Short mmCIF file of C-alpha atoms in Angstrom, two decimals:
data_model
loop_
_atom_site.label_atom_id
_atom_site.label_comp_id
_atom_site.label_asym_id
_atom_site.label_seq_id
_atom_site.Cartn_x
_atom_site.Cartn_y
_atom_site.Cartn_z
CA HIS A 1 -45.65 23.20 17.26
CA SER A 2 -45.45 19.90 19.09
CA GLU A 3 -47.07 18.52 22.28
CA ALA A 4 -45.52 16.36 24.87
CA GLY A 5 -46.65 15.46 28.39
CA GLY A 6 -49.58 17.95 28.20
CA ASN A 7 -47.21 20.83 27.26
CA VAL A 8 -47.16 22.75 23.95
CA TYR A 9 -43.85 23.53 22.28
CA THR A 10 -43.51 26.13 19.57
CA ASN A 11 -40.92 28.26 17.94
CA LEU A 12 -40.41 32.00 18.40
CA GLY A 13 -42.14 32.93 15.21
CA SER A 14 -45.34 31.07 15.85
CA SER A 15 -48.62 32.66 16.93
CA ILE A 16 -51.02 31.39 19.54
CA ALA A 17 -54.65 31.02 18.36
CA LEU A 18 -57.65 30.31 20.64
CA SER A 19 -60.93 28.98 19.45
CA ALA A 20 -64.21 28.20 21.12
CA TYR A 21 -67.63 26.79 20.26
CA ALA A 22 -70.99 26.55 21.94
CA PRO A 23 -72.49 23.09 22.20
CA VAL A 24 -75.70 22.34 20.34
CA VAL A 25 -78.61 21.85 22.64
CA ALA A 26 -82.06 20.73 21.35
CA GLY A 27 -80.88 21.52 17.88
CA THR A 28 -79.84 25.08 18.69
CA THR A 29 -76.70 26.85 19.75
CA THR A 30 -76.36 30.10 21.51
CA GLY A 31 -72.97 31.09 20.04
CA ILE A 32 -69.86 32.54 21.66
CA ALA A 33 -69.98 35.97 23.14
CA PHE A 34 -66.28 36.31 23.76
CA THR A 35 -63.02 34.52 24.64
CA GLU A 36 -60.61 35.92 27.14
CA PHE A 37 -57.10 34.87 28.22
CA ARG A 38 -54.12 36.03 30.43
CA VAL A 39 -50.50 35.10 30.23
CA ASP A 40 -48.36 34.05 33.14
CA PRO A 41 -51.01 35.23 35.60
CA ASP A 42 -50.75 36.06 39.25
CA SER A 43 -53.53 37.02 41.61
CA SER A 44 -53.71 40.55 40.12
CA THR A 45 -53.61 39.72 36.43
CA ASN A 46 -56.81 40.54 34.52
CA PHE A 47 -58.20 38.63 31.60
CA ALA A 48 -57.95 40.34 28.21
CA TYR A 49 -60.34 39.83 25.37
CA TYR A 50 -59.04 37.58 22.63
CA THR A 51 -59.38 39.08 19.19
CA SER A 52 -56.57 37.62 17.09
CA PRO A 53 -53.67 35.25 17.31
CA PHE A 54 -50.77 36.64 19.31
CA GLN A 55 -47.11 35.79 19.87
CA LEU A 56 -45.12 35.06 23.04
CA PRO A 57 -41.62 35.77 23.93
CA GLU A 58 -39.22 33.00 24.35
CA GLY A 59 -39.50 30.86 27.41
CA ARG A 60 -42.01 28.98 29.46
CA HIS A 61 -45.41 30.45 29.68
CA THR A 62 -48.69 29.67 31.32
CA ILE A 63 -51.84 30.67 29.45
CA GLU A 64 -55.26 30.68 31.17
CA PHE A 65 -58.30 31.18 28.99
CA ARG A 66 -62.13 30.82 29.02
CA SER A 67 -65.15 31.59 26.84
CA GLN A 68 -68.68 32.79 27.49
CA ASP A 69 -71.62 32.12 25.31
CA THR A 70 -74.36 34.63 24.40
CA THR A 71 -76.67 33.53 27.35
CA GLY A 72 -74.07 34.31 29.86
CA ASN A 73 -72.64 30.87 30.57
CA LEU A 74 -68.93 31.29 31.45
CA GLU A 75 -66.80 28.21 31.24
CA ASP A 76 -64.32 27.22 33.86
CA VAL A 77 -60.77 28.52 33.41
CA LYS A 78 -58.54 26.27 31.32
CA SER A 79 -54.73 26.45 31.17
CA ALA A 80 -51.87 25.34 28.99
CA ILE A 81 -48.16 25.47 29.44
CA ILE A 82 -46.35 26.70 26.25
CA TYR A 83 -42.71 26.60 25.73
CA VAL A 84 -41.64 29.10 23.12
CA GLU A 85 -38.17 28.27 21.72
CA GLY A 86 -36.04 30.52 19.55
CA VAL A 87 -32.80 28.75 19.86
CA SER A 88 -31.72 26.13 17.36
CA PRO A 89 -30.30 22.82 18.55
CA GLU A 90 -26.62 22.34 18.78
CA THR A 91 -24.66 19.52 17.26
CA SER A 92 -21.09 18.52 18.00
CA VAL A 93 -19.04 15.80 16.33
CA LEU A 94 -16.84 13.31 18.30
CA LEU A 95 -13.99 11.59 16.52
CA SER A 96 -12.44 8.53 18.08
CA GLY A 97 -9.22 6.94 16.74
CA VAL A 98 -5.49 6.86 17.19
CA ALA A 99 -4.15 10.39 16.68
CA GLY A 100 -0.97 10.75 14.59
CA LEU A 101 0.71 14.04 13.76
CA ASP A 102 -0.58 17.27 12.12
CA ALA A 103 -4.23 16.33 12.90
CA TRP A 104 -4.02 12.97 11.05
CA TYR A 105 -5.57 9.78 12.38
CA ILE A 106 -3.49 6.57 11.95
CA SER A 107 -6.33 4.15 12.46
CA PRO A 108 -9.93 3.84 11.53
CA VAL A 109 -12.07 6.67 12.84
CA THR A 110 -15.47 6.33 14.67
CA MET A 111 -17.59 9.39 13.98
CA THR A 112 -20.34 10.21 16.47
CA LEU A 113 -22.80 13.18 16.15
CA VAL A 114 -24.26 14.48 19.39
CA SER A 115 -27.26 16.87 19.11
CA THR A 116 -28.88 18.60 22.07
CA ASP A 117 -31.94 20.80 22.50
CA ALA A 118 -32.93 21.83 25.98
CA VAL A 119 -36.53 22.89 25.29
CA SER A 120 -38.44 20.98 22.60
CA GLY A 121 -35.82 18.22 22.00
CA VAL A 122 -34.03 17.10 18.83
CA LYS A 123 -36.20 15.74 16.00
CA GLU A 124 -33.36 14.76 13.67
CA THR A 125 -29.77 15.24 12.82
CA ILE A 126 -28.70 15.29 9.15
CA TYR A 127 -25.13 14.69 7.86
CA ARG A 128 -23.19 14.32 4.66
CA LEU A 129 -19.74 12.77 4.61
CA ARG A 130 -17.63 12.93 1.44
CA ARG A 131 -14.05 11.96 0.78
CA THR A 132 -11.70 14.35 -1.06
CA PRO A 133 -10.22 14.83 -3.53
CA ASP A 134 -12.07 12.10 -5.45
CA GLY A 135 -15.42 13.23 -4.16
CA VAL A 136 -16.75 9.85 -3.11
CA LEU A 137 -19.89 10.16 -1.00
CA ILE A 138 -19.49 7.95 2.08
CA GLY A 139 -22.79 8.52 3.66
CA SER A 140 -25.69 11.13 3.99
CA GLY A 141 -29.16 11.43 5.29
CA THR A 142 -30.44 11.11 8.93
CA TYR A 143 -27.87 10.20 11.44
CA THR A 144 -28.88 7.23 13.55
CA GLN A 145 -25.66 5.67 14.89
CA PRO A 146 -21.88 6.15 14.96
CA LEU A 147 -20.16 5.64 11.68
CA ILE A 148 -16.83 3.84 11.43
CA VAL A 149 -14.57 5.20 8.63
CA LYS A 150 -11.82 2.70 7.68
CA ASN A 151 -10.37 3.95 4.39
CA GLU A 152 -7.50 6.44 3.99
CA GLY A 153 -8.30 9.88 2.83
CA VAL A 154 -9.32 13.39 3.78
CA TYR A 155 -13.08 13.65 4.76
CA THR A 156 -15.34 16.59 4.73
CA LEU A 157 -18.36 16.47 7.06
CA ALA A 158 -21.49 18.69 6.90
CA TYR A 159 -24.14 18.34 9.52
CA ASN A 160 -26.93 20.12 11.32
CA ALA A 161 -29.97 19.34 13.54
CA ARG A 162 -33.66 20.25 13.69
CA ASP A 163 -35.69 20.44 16.84
CA ASN A 164 -39.43 19.53 17.35
CA VAL A 165 -40.55 23.07 16.60
CA SER A 166 -38.69 23.24 13.36
CA ASN A 167 -35.78 25.37 14.53
CA ILE A 168 -32.93 24.42 12.18
CA GLU A 169 -29.35 24.63 13.17
CA SER A 170 -26.92 26.36 10.73
CA THR A 171 -24.98 23.80 8.94
CA LYS A 172 -21.56 23.10 10.34
CA THR A 173 -18.60 21.62 8.54
CA GLY A 174 -15.44 19.83 9.62
CA THR A 175 -12.74 17.64 8.32
CA PHE A 176 -10.79 14.70 9.50
CA LYS A 177 -7.81 12.83 7.86
CA ILE A 178 -6.83 9.12 7.89
CA ASP A 179 -3.50 7.65 6.89
CA ILE A 180 -2.87 4.06 7.95
CA SER A 181 0.06 3.27 5.59
CA THR A 182 3.71 3.69 6.05
CA PRO A 183 5.64 5.66 3.38
CA VAL A 184 7.77 4.02 0.71
CA ILE A 185 11.45 4.86 1.03
CA GLY A 186 14.24 4.56 -1.58
CA TYR A 187 17.72 5.70 -2.01
CA THR A 188 20.21 6.68 -4.63
CA LEU A 189 23.95 6.20 -4.68
CA VAL A 190 26.22 8.68 -6.35
CA PRO A 191 28.15 7.50 -8.14
CA VAL A 192 26.23 4.29 -8.85
CA THR A 193 28.03 1.02 -8.00
CA ASN A 194 29.61 -0.96 -10.89
CA ALA A 195 28.66 -4.36 -12.10
CA TYR A 196 30.65 -5.96 -9.25
CA GLY A 197 28.86 -3.89 -6.56
CA TRP A 198 31.83 -1.67 -5.85
CA ASN A 199 32.81 1.99 -5.87
CA ASN A 200 36.35 3.30 -5.96
CA THR A 201 35.45 6.79 -4.63
CA PRO A 202 33.40 8.03 -1.63
CA VAL A 203 29.73 7.44 -2.07
CA ASP A 204 26.90 9.96 -1.53
CA THR A 205 23.69 8.48 -0.36
CA ILE A 206 20.43 10.29 -1.05
CA PHE A 207 17.19 9.15 0.61
CA THR A 208 13.80 9.77 -0.97
CA GLY A 209 10.23 8.84 -0.04
CA THR A 210 6.71 8.75 -1.44
CA ASP A 211 3.40 8.79 0.35
CA PRO A 212 0.18 9.16 -1.58
CA VAL A 213 -1.93 10.13 1.38
CA SER A 214 -0.40 12.55 3.87
CA GLY A 215 2.80 13.17 1.97
CA ILE A 216 6.49 13.05 2.98
CA ALA A 217 7.38 15.37 5.75
CA TYR A 218 11.02 14.40 6.20
CA CYS A 219 13.72 12.07 5.02
CA SER A 220 17.20 11.45 6.40
CA SER A 221 19.74 13.90 5.21
CA SER A 222 22.07 12.92 2.45
CA MET A 223 25.29 11.33 3.68
CA SER A 224 28.74 10.69 2.30
CA VAL A 225 30.46 7.36 3.04
CA THR A 226 34.22 7.86 2.77
CA ALA A 227 35.76 5.00 4.53
CA GLU A 228 36.98 1.88 2.57
CA GLY A 229 35.40 -1.46 3.40
CA PHE A 230 33.15 -4.26 2.38
CA ASN A 231 29.53 -4.30 3.38
CA ILE A 232 29.71 -0.89 5.11
CA PRO A 233 26.21 -0.56 6.77
CA VAL A 234 24.04 2.47 5.85
CA SER A 235 20.51 3.35 6.94
CA GLY A 236 17.99 6.11 6.65
CA TYR A 237 14.35 6.80 7.14
CA CYS A 238 11.47 8.84 5.85
CA MET A 239 8.43 10.08 7.85
CA ASP A 240 5.14 11.13 6.53
CA TYR A 241 3.00 13.98 7.81
CA ALA A 242 0.80 11.61 9.78
CA GLY A 243 3.78 10.28 11.82
CA TRP A 244 4.36 6.96 10.04
CA SER A 245 8.00 6.19 9.28
CA SER A 246 9.88 3.61 7.10
CA THR A 247 13.51 2.66 7.35
CA VAL A 248 15.84 1.24 4.70
CA SER A 249 19.11 -0.47 5.38
CA PHE A 250 21.71 -1.50 3.03
CA THR A 251 25.46 -1.75 2.50
CA VAL A 252 28.00 -0.16 0.25
CA ASN A 253 31.53 -1.40 -0.89
CA ILE A 254 34.37 1.04 -1.26
CA ASP A 255 37.88 0.39 -2.43
CA THR A 256 39.91 3.40 -3.39
CA ALA A 257 43.37 1.70 -3.38
CA ALA A 258 44.64 0.36 -6.76
CA PRO A 259 45.97 -3.23 -7.02
CA SER A 260 49.59 -4.08 -7.26
CA SER A 261 51.06 -6.23 -10.04
CA GLY A 262 54.31 -7.89 -10.70
CA ILE A 263 56.21 -9.65 -13.46
CA LYS A 264 58.29 -12.95 -13.53
CA LEU A 265 60.65 -13.73 -16.38
CA ALA A 266 61.84 -17.33 -16.98
CA GLY A 267 64.70 -18.08 -19.43
CA SER A 268 68.44 -18.69 -19.66
CA SER A 269 70.28 -15.70 -18.44
CA GLY A 270 73.36 -14.37 -20.24
CA GLN A 271 75.43 -11.43 -19.17
CA ASN A 272 74.58 -7.78 -18.67
CA GLY A 273 70.81 -8.41 -18.48
CA TRP A 274 70.57 -10.38 -21.61
CA TYR A 275 68.67 -13.55 -22.05
CA VAL A 276 70.15 -16.24 -24.44
CA SER A 277 66.85 -18.21 -24.79
CA PRO A 278 63.17 -17.44 -25.28
CA VAL A 279 61.67 -15.93 -22.16
CA ALA A 280 58.38 -16.88 -20.47
CA VAL A 281 56.60 -14.00 -19.02
CA THR A 282 54.20 -14.43 -16.05
CA LEU A 283 52.18 -11.48 -14.62
CA THR A 284 50.86 -11.41 -11.10
CA ALA A 285 48.49 -9.04 -9.26
CA THR A 286 47.01 -8.68 -5.83
CA ASP A 287 44.19 -6.58 -4.29
CA ASN A 288 43.38 -6.80 -0.60
CA LEU A 289 39.80 -5.61 -0.72
CA SER A 290 37.71 -5.83 -3.90
CA GLY A 291 39.98 -8.32 -5.71
CA VAL A 292 41.65 -8.25 -9.01
CA GLU A 293 39.47 -7.80 -12.04
CA GLY A 294 42.26 -8.42 -14.50
CA SER A 295 45.84 -7.69 -15.66
CA TYR A 296 46.65 -6.10 -19.10
CA TYR A 297 49.83 -6.03 -20.99
CA SER A 298 51.46 -4.60 -24.18
CA VAL A 299 54.47 -5.77 -26.04
CA ASP A 300 56.61 -3.18 -27.92
CA GLY A 301 53.69 -0.71 -28.13
CA SER A 302 50.93 -3.09 -29.19
CA SER A 303 47.39 -2.58 -28.01
CA TYR A 304 46.83 -3.84 -24.44
CA ALA A 305 45.44 -7.29 -24.13
CA LEU A 306 43.83 -9.02 -21.20
CA TYR A 307 46.36 -11.32 -19.58
CA ALA A 308 45.19 -14.92 -19.38
CA SER A 309 48.30 -17.03 -18.88
CA SER A 310 52.06 -16.94 -19.38
CA PHE A 311 53.32 -15.95 -22.82
CA THR A 312 56.71 -16.13 -24.47
CA VAL A 313 58.96 -13.57 -25.97
CA ALA A 314 61.04 -15.46 -28.56
CA THR A 315 62.53 -12.85 -31.01
CA GLU A 316 65.95 -11.35 -30.48
CA GLY A 317 66.35 -7.84 -29.49
CA ALA A 318 65.22 -5.53 -26.67
CA HIS A 319 61.49 -5.64 -26.07
CA SER A 320 59.30 -3.30 -23.94
CA LEU A 321 56.78 -5.09 -21.77
CA ARG A 322 54.13 -2.71 -20.34
CA TYR A 323 51.53 -3.94 -17.87
CA TYR A 324 49.03 -2.87 -15.18
CA ALA A 325 46.19 -4.37 -13.15
CA MET A 326 42.68 -3.28 -12.29
CA ASP A 327 40.62 -4.29 -9.37
CA LYS A 328 36.86 -4.98 -9.14
CA ALA A 329 36.22 -1.51 -7.91
CA GLY A 330 37.58 -0.04 -11.08
CA SER A 331 40.83 1.24 -9.68
CA ILE A 332 43.76 1.04 -12.15
CA GLU A 333 47.34 1.01 -10.96
CA ALA A 334 50.00 3.07 -12.74
CA GLU A 335 51.51 1.45 -15.73
CA LYS A 336 54.74 -0.44 -15.27
CA GLU A 337 57.47 -1.33 -17.80
CA THR A 338 60.07 -4.13 -18.08
CA ILE A 339 62.67 -4.42 -20.81
CA VAL A 340 63.39 -7.96 -22.00
CA LYS A 341 66.60 -8.41 -23.99
CA LEU A 342 67.17 -11.61 -26.12
CA ASP A 343 70.38 -12.70 -27.90
CA MET A 344 70.27 -16.29 -28.86
CA GLY A 345 73.07 -16.30 -31.56
CA VAL A 346 76.77 -17.05 -31.08
CA PRO A 347 79.14 -14.36 -32.03
CA LEU A 348 80.87 -14.63 -35.41
CA VAL A 349 84.66 -14.76 -35.17
CA MET A 350 86.61 -13.53 -38.15
CA ALA A 351 90.35 -13.78 -38.87
CA VAL A 352 91.97 -10.74 -40.25
#
């Protein structure tokens, strides 16, 4: 039990014991004849003999008691107010922070424990705070003041209180979650761009995200970019379960049209499409978007070679010149062919 302000506080399972003694006078004592008491008396309540400790029901009670010694001396009535408490204290937890989504906090959290006991009062509040899943113990023991939790994670709290007559509250548990970081967002292009940063087909964009704390709740849906162009803007975002989001912006380059090439022949023209001198061959190519990567040619079925500068066809006969151009997006035009015919000899006239 405990005492405060002249009142006695005890729990429901405790017993009330009365004791008395006779003072020693001239070296002798008469002894106690009896002790009597009454509980919550009114004018008609009789005293009862006290024989052994007794228990009281829950609530506020007034006990009056007195003793008489063996010579008939009866002491004045004494009284005590006794509060019998059978109810344990109650503790609640208050969490203060910026609330996100799905019961997450997106800021540090101030944890406050509030214990109340209407009768004997709270003696102490005990707590244990642990972070999961790594099991780090953040704090434990007697709660004295609000605790500020700054680090990310999921926290498990266990707590209870004890009052001044040793009624102990059943342990309560709770959790709270902190995520103060934005997710990391990435994207994938299908197909991937080539070395020049171009695609020659529509591009599918797939957004992905990672978040080690609350996890990814949603990312922008995949999208297909079909229009041709340079620096076509694309953006997407991912959101975690706490409500944080991250956005990524980038550009794609798409050129689906093949380049167009041409050929120029320079030499002395004869008749009927024949040349009567060596012929200089010049290839040209244009591409209005990604630009020309290169032109390629083959003479009389030879392996294709990268065109670098004009070349000369100098042997007589009909020669097949095949050529095409490729742009920086990887688009290749259809192969073209030109026949170059050379006859550089004079005819031989014979008399018959």
